[in-house]
């Protein structure tokens, strides 16, 4: 079972050295997050935490795959993820994530990395995700081509200019010259 406590770090207990944490993410990680759009994946996340004067420097390296729907055929596909991200955290009066710097309540000193990891994964997914050529669902591809042909023929019909409008376009062109 995936516990969110696994991804929570106590910033006040860190020393001045670099601390590296490794996480293996699977389907349970995504199910444990409320509001997550992704449901399946197998990833490895390495987090390097360096305590600096007045703040903490976190570097994330994420490698693996997530399952997303193909934009063309709607079948599931494996999307490779290889991302490096950076996060700056400081201790302050109250929790805040308004700027590029995350402020954690100084009295508590605890930072939950789970949602940050999830957001970094989501940012690494390309906007358009499609299977490699020839790997899409053939039935869906065939149906898409049929419907695209129908759309193209109606666009061609719309492109054919009505003779009444052609005369008006001619007058407009003459007046602009």
mmCIF file of C-alpha atoms in Angstrom:
data_model
loop_
_atom_site.group_PDB
_atom_site.id
_atom_site.type_symbol
_atom_site.label_atom_id
_atom_site.label_comp_id
_atom_site.label_asym_id
_atom_site.label_seq_id
_atom_site.Cartn_x
_atom_site.Cartn_y
_atom_site.Cartn_z
ATOM 1 C CA UNK A 1 0.000 0.000 0.000
ATOM 2 C CA UNK A 2 1.210 3.503 -0.861
ATOM 3 C CA UNK A 3 1.386 5.883 2.074
ATOM 4 C CA UNK A 4 1.751 9.610 1.581
ATOM 5 C CA UNK A 5 4.031 9.622 4.635
ATOM 6 C CA UNK A 6 6.612 7.876 2.460
ATOM 7 C CA UNK A 7 7.009 11.097 0.453
ATOM 8 C CA UNK A 8 7.050 13.465 3.439
ATOM 9 C CA UNK A 9 10.422 14.781 4.572
ATOM 10 C CA UNK A 10 11.360 16.541 7.796
ATOM 11 C CA UNK A 11 13.392 19.532 6.633
ATOM 12 C CA UNK A 12 14.494 20.499 10.145
ATOM 13 C CA UNK A 13 16.198 17.128 10.655
ATOM 14 C CA UNK A 14 18.429 17.472 7.591
ATOM 15 C CA UNK A 15 22.103 18.243 8.091
ATOM 16 C CA UNK A 16 24.392 20.281 5.855
ATOM 17 C CA UNK A 17 25.258 17.346 3.576
ATOM 18 C CA UNK A 18 23.459 16.327 0.450
ATOM 19 C CA UNK A 19 20.683 13.817 1.135
ATOM 20 C CA UNK A 20 19.444 11.594 -1.701
ATOM 21 C CA UNK A 21 16.061 9.894 -1.559
ATOM 22 C CA UNK A 22 14.887 7.283 -4.054
ATOM 23 C CA UNK A 23 11.249 6.461 -4.735
ATOM 24 C CA UNK A 24 9.718 3.762 -6.922
ATOM 25 C CA UNK A 25 6.297 4.832 -8.140
ATOM 26 C CA UNK A 26 3.603 2.469 -9.363
ATOM 27 C CA UNK A 27 -0.171 2.460 -9.817
ATOM 28 C CA UNK A 28 -0.710 2.723 -6.047
ATOM 29 C CA UNK A 29 1.067 6.096 -5.990
ATOM 30 C CA UNK A 30 -1.364 7.534 -8.542
ATOM 31 C CA UNK A 31 -4.418 6.025 -6.821
ATOM 32 C CA UNK A 32 -3.361 7.548 -3.481
ATOM 33 C CA UNK A 33 -3.387 11.074 -4.917
ATOM 34 C CA UNK A 34 -6.754 12.802 -4.898
ATOM 35 C CA UNK A 35 -7.548 14.378 -8.252
ATOM 36 C CA UNK A 36 -4.779 12.650 -10.195
ATOM 37 C CA UNK A 37 -5.445 12.299 -13.928
ATOM 38 C CA UNK A 38 -2.871 9.547 -14.371
ATOM 39 C CA UNK A 39 -3.736 6.115 -13.073
ATOM 40 C CA UNK A 40 -0.909 3.868 -14.254
ATOM 41 C CA UNK A 41 2.830 4.153 -14.371
ATOM 42 C CA UNK A 42 6.161 2.713 -13.359
ATOM 43 C CA UNK A 43 8.737 5.340 -12.507
ATOM 44 C CA UNK A 44 11.849 5.873 -10.455
ATOM 45 C CA UNK A 45 12.361 9.259 -8.802
ATOM 46 C CA UNK A 46 15.620 10.353 -7.261
ATOM 47 C CA UNK A 47 15.521 13.487 -5.092
ATOM 48 C CA UNK A 48 18.725 15.220 -4.071
ATOM 49 C CA UNK A 49 18.270 17.645 -1.157
ATOM 50 C CA UNK A 50 20.990 20.146 -0.319
ATOM 51 C CA UNK A 51 20.654 22.363 2.744
ATOM 52 C CA UNK A 52 21.878 25.865 1.972
ATOM 53 C CA UNK A 53 21.932 28.982 4.112
ATOM 54 C CA UNK A 54 18.276 29.960 4.535
ATOM 55 C CA UNK A 55 16.765 27.475 2.089
ATOM 56 C CA UNK A 56 16.783 23.928 0.729
ATOM 57 C CA UNK A 57 17.719 23.085 -2.850
ATOM 58 C CA UNK A 58 15.861 20.034 -4.247
ATOM 59 C CA UNK A 59 16.738 18.371 -7.558
ATOM 60 C CA UNK A 60 14.398 15.714 -8.956
ATOM 61 C CA UNK A 61 15.290 13.157 -11.618
ATOM 62 C CA UNK A 62 12.391 11.053 -12.904
ATOM 63 C CA UNK A 63 12.693 8.101 -15.289
ATOM 64 C CA UNK A 64 10.083 5.557 -16.357
ATOM 65 C CA UNK A 65 6.795 5.275 -18.217
ATOM 66 C CA UNK A 66 3.192 6.280 -17.664
ATOM 67 C CA UNK A 67 0.087 5.034 -19.416
ATOM 68 C CA UNK A 68 -1.837 7.670 -21.351
ATOM 69 C CA UNK A 69 -4.507 7.555 -24.067
ATOM 70 C CA UNK A 70 -3.363 7.944 -27.650
ATOM 71 C CA UNK A 71 -4.790 11.149 -29.108
ATOM 72 C CA UNK A 72 -5.443 9.439 -32.438
ATOM 73 C CA UNK A 73 -6.961 6.027 -31.610
ATOM 74 C CA UNK A 74 -7.753 6.446 -27.871
ATOM 75 C CA UNK A 75 -6.011 3.160 -26.957
ATOM 76 C CA UNK A 76 -3.646 3.137 -23.999
ATOM 77 C CA UNK A 77 0.013 3.704 -24.793
ATOM 78 C CA UNK A 78 3.218 3.832 -22.817
ATOM 79 C CA UNK A 79 4.694 7.331 -22.661
ATOM 80 C CA UNK A 80 8.352 7.432 -21.637
ATOM 81 C CA UNK A 81 9.281 10.010 -18.998
ATOM 82 C CA UNK A 82 12.793 11.356 -18.425
ATOM 83 C CA UNK A 83 12.725 14.654 -16.558
ATOM 84 C CA UNK A 84 14.915 16.804 -14.352
ATOM 85 C CA UNK A 85 13.237 19.387 -12.133
ATOM 86 C CA UNK A 86 14.309 21.850 -9.479
ATOM 87 C CA UNK A 87 12.539 23.143 -6.391
ATOM 88 C CA UNK A 88 13.593 25.701 -3.772
ATOM 89 C CA UNK A 89 12.087 25.385 -0.295
ATOM 90 C CA UNK A 90 12.479 27.656 2.699
ATOM 91 C CA UNK A 91 11.091 27.722 6.215
ATOM 92 C CA UNK A 92 8.729 30.563 7.094
ATOM 93 C CA UNK A 93 5.654 31.619 9.051
ATOM 94 C CA UNK A 94 3.031 29.773 6.989
ATOM 95 C CA UNK A 95 2.872 27.409 4.043
ATOM 96 C CA UNK A 96 2.996 29.162 0.675
ATOM 97 C CA UNK A 97 3.701 28.158 -2.904
ATOM 98 C CA UNK A 98 3.016 31.459 -4.640
ATOM 99 C CA UNK A 99 6.387 32.020 -6.284
ATOM 100 C CA UNK A 100 9.166 29.752 -7.500
ATOM 101 C CA UNK A 101 9.969 29.169 -3.849
ATOM 102 C CA UNK A 102 7.897 26.940 -1.589
ATOM 103 C CA UNK A 103 7.586 28.170 1.997
ATOM 104 C CA UNK A 104 6.972 25.537 4.676
ATOM 105 C CA UNK A 105 5.695 26.354 8.163
ATOM 106 C CA UNK A 106 8.802 26.668 10.330
ATOM 107 C CA UNK A 107 7.096 25.111 13.384
ATOM 108 C CA UNK A 108 6.141 22.003 11.421
ATOM 109 C CA UNK A 109 9.085 21.724 9.006
ATOM 110 C CA UNK A 110 7.459 18.907 7.018
ATOM 111 C CA UNK A 111 7.249 18.877 3.214
ATOM 112 C CA UNK A 112 5.082 16.406 1.287
ATOM 113 C CA UNK A 113 6.800 15.728 -2.052
ATOM 114 C CA UNK A 114 4.051 13.545 -3.545
ATOM 115 C CA UNK A 115 2.102 16.279 -5.327
ATOM 116 C CA UNK A 116 5.291 17.982 -6.579
ATOM 117 C CA UNK A 117 6.492 14.661 -8.016
ATOM 118 C CA UNK A 118 3.111 14.159 -9.679
ATOM 119 C CA UNK A 119 3.148 17.660 -11.187
ATOM 120 C CA UNK A 120 6.675 17.154 -12.518
ATOM 121 C CA UNK A 121 5.526 13.910 -14.180
ATOM 122 C CA UNK A 122 2.523 15.674 -15.735
ATOM 123 C CA UNK A 123 4.763 18.444 -17.061
ATOM 124 C CA UNK A 124 7.026 15.851 -18.699
ATOM 125 C CA UNK A 125 4.171 14.377 -20.756
ATOM 126 C CA UNK A 126 4.060 15.932 -24.242
ATOM 127 C CA UNK A 127 0.908 17.815 -25.174
ATOM 128 C CA UNK A 128 0.350 15.501 -28.135
ATOM 129 C CA UNK A 129 0.824 11.800 -27.490
ATOM 130 C CA UNK A 130 0.300 9.304 -30.284
ATOM 131 C CA UNK A 131 1.477 5.796 -31.024
ATOM 132 C CA UNK A 132 4.441 5.280 -33.324
ATOM 133 C CA UNK A 133 3.387 5.063 -37.007
ATOM 134 C CA UNK A 134 1.543 1.813 -37.650
ATOM 135 C CA UNK A 135 0.927 1.049 -33.945
ATOM 136 C CA UNK A 136 -2.492 2.693 -33.582
ATOM 137 C CA UNK A 137 -5.693 0.652 -33.386
ATOM 138 C CA UNK A 138 -6.350 -0.189 -37.049
ATOM 139 C CA UNK A 139 -10.170 -0.159 -36.717
ATOM 140 C CA UNK A 140 -10.127 3.285 -35.136
ATOM 141 C CA UNK A 141 -7.615 4.593 -37.694
ATOM 142 C CA UNK A 142 -9.801 3.369 -40.556
ATOM 143 C CA UNK A 143 -12.881 5.040 -39.056
ATOM 144 C CA UNK A 144 -10.909 8.256 -38.539
ATOM 145 C CA UNK A 145 -9.836 8.252 -42.198
ATOM 146 C CA UNK A 146 -13.438 7.724 -43.325
ATOM 147 C CA UNK A 147 -14.654 10.634 -41.213
ATOM 148 C CA UNK A 148 -11.742 12.831 -42.261
ATOM 149 C CA UNK A 149 -12.696 12.231 -45.897
ATOM 150 C CA UNK A 150 -16.235 13.404 -45.169
ATOM 151 C CA UNK A 151 -14.914 16.525 -43.471
ATOM 152 C CA UNK A 152 -12.541 17.219 -46.364
ATOM 153 C CA UNK A 153 -15.319 16.935 -48.958
ATOM 154 C CA UNK A 154 -17.522 19.393 -47.027
ATOM 155 C CA UNK A 155 -14.562 21.784 -46.714
ATOM 156 C CA UNK A 156 -13.989 21.533 -50.472
ATOM 157 C CA UNK A 157 -17.659 22.336 -51.060
ATOM 158 C CA UNK A 158 -17.388 25.361 -48.769
ATOM 159 C CA UNK A 159 -14.228 26.459 -50.579
ATOM 160 C CA UNK A 160 -16.095 26.526 -53.912
ATOM 161 C CA UNK A 161 -17.151 30.163 -54.238
ATOM 162 C CA UNK A 162 -20.742 31.018 -55.074
ATOM 163 C CA UNK A 163 -20.724 33.051 -58.350
ATOM 164 C CA UNK A 164 -22.673 35.864 -56.693
ATOM 165 C CA UNK A 165 -19.909 36.287 -54.106
ATOM 166 C CA UNK A 166 -17.215 36.023 -56.791
ATOM 167 C CA UNK A 167 -18.573 39.178 -58.451
ATOM 168 C CA UNK A 168 -18.580 40.966 -55.101
ATOM 169 C CA UNK A 169 -14.983 39.852 -54.423
ATOM 170 C CA UNK A 170 -13.993 41.217 -57.844
ATOM 171 C CA UNK A 171 -15.526 44.619 -57.020
ATOM 172 C CA UNK A 172 -13.777 44.654 -53.651
ATOM 173 C CA UNK A 173 -10.403 43.864 -55.250
ATOM 174 C CA UNK A 174 -10.895 46.667 -57.816
ATOM 175 C CA UNK A 175 -11.734 49.200 -55.096
ATOM 176 C CA UNK A 176 -8.618 48.297 -53.091
ATOM 177 C CA UNK A 177 -6.347 48.733 -56.137
#
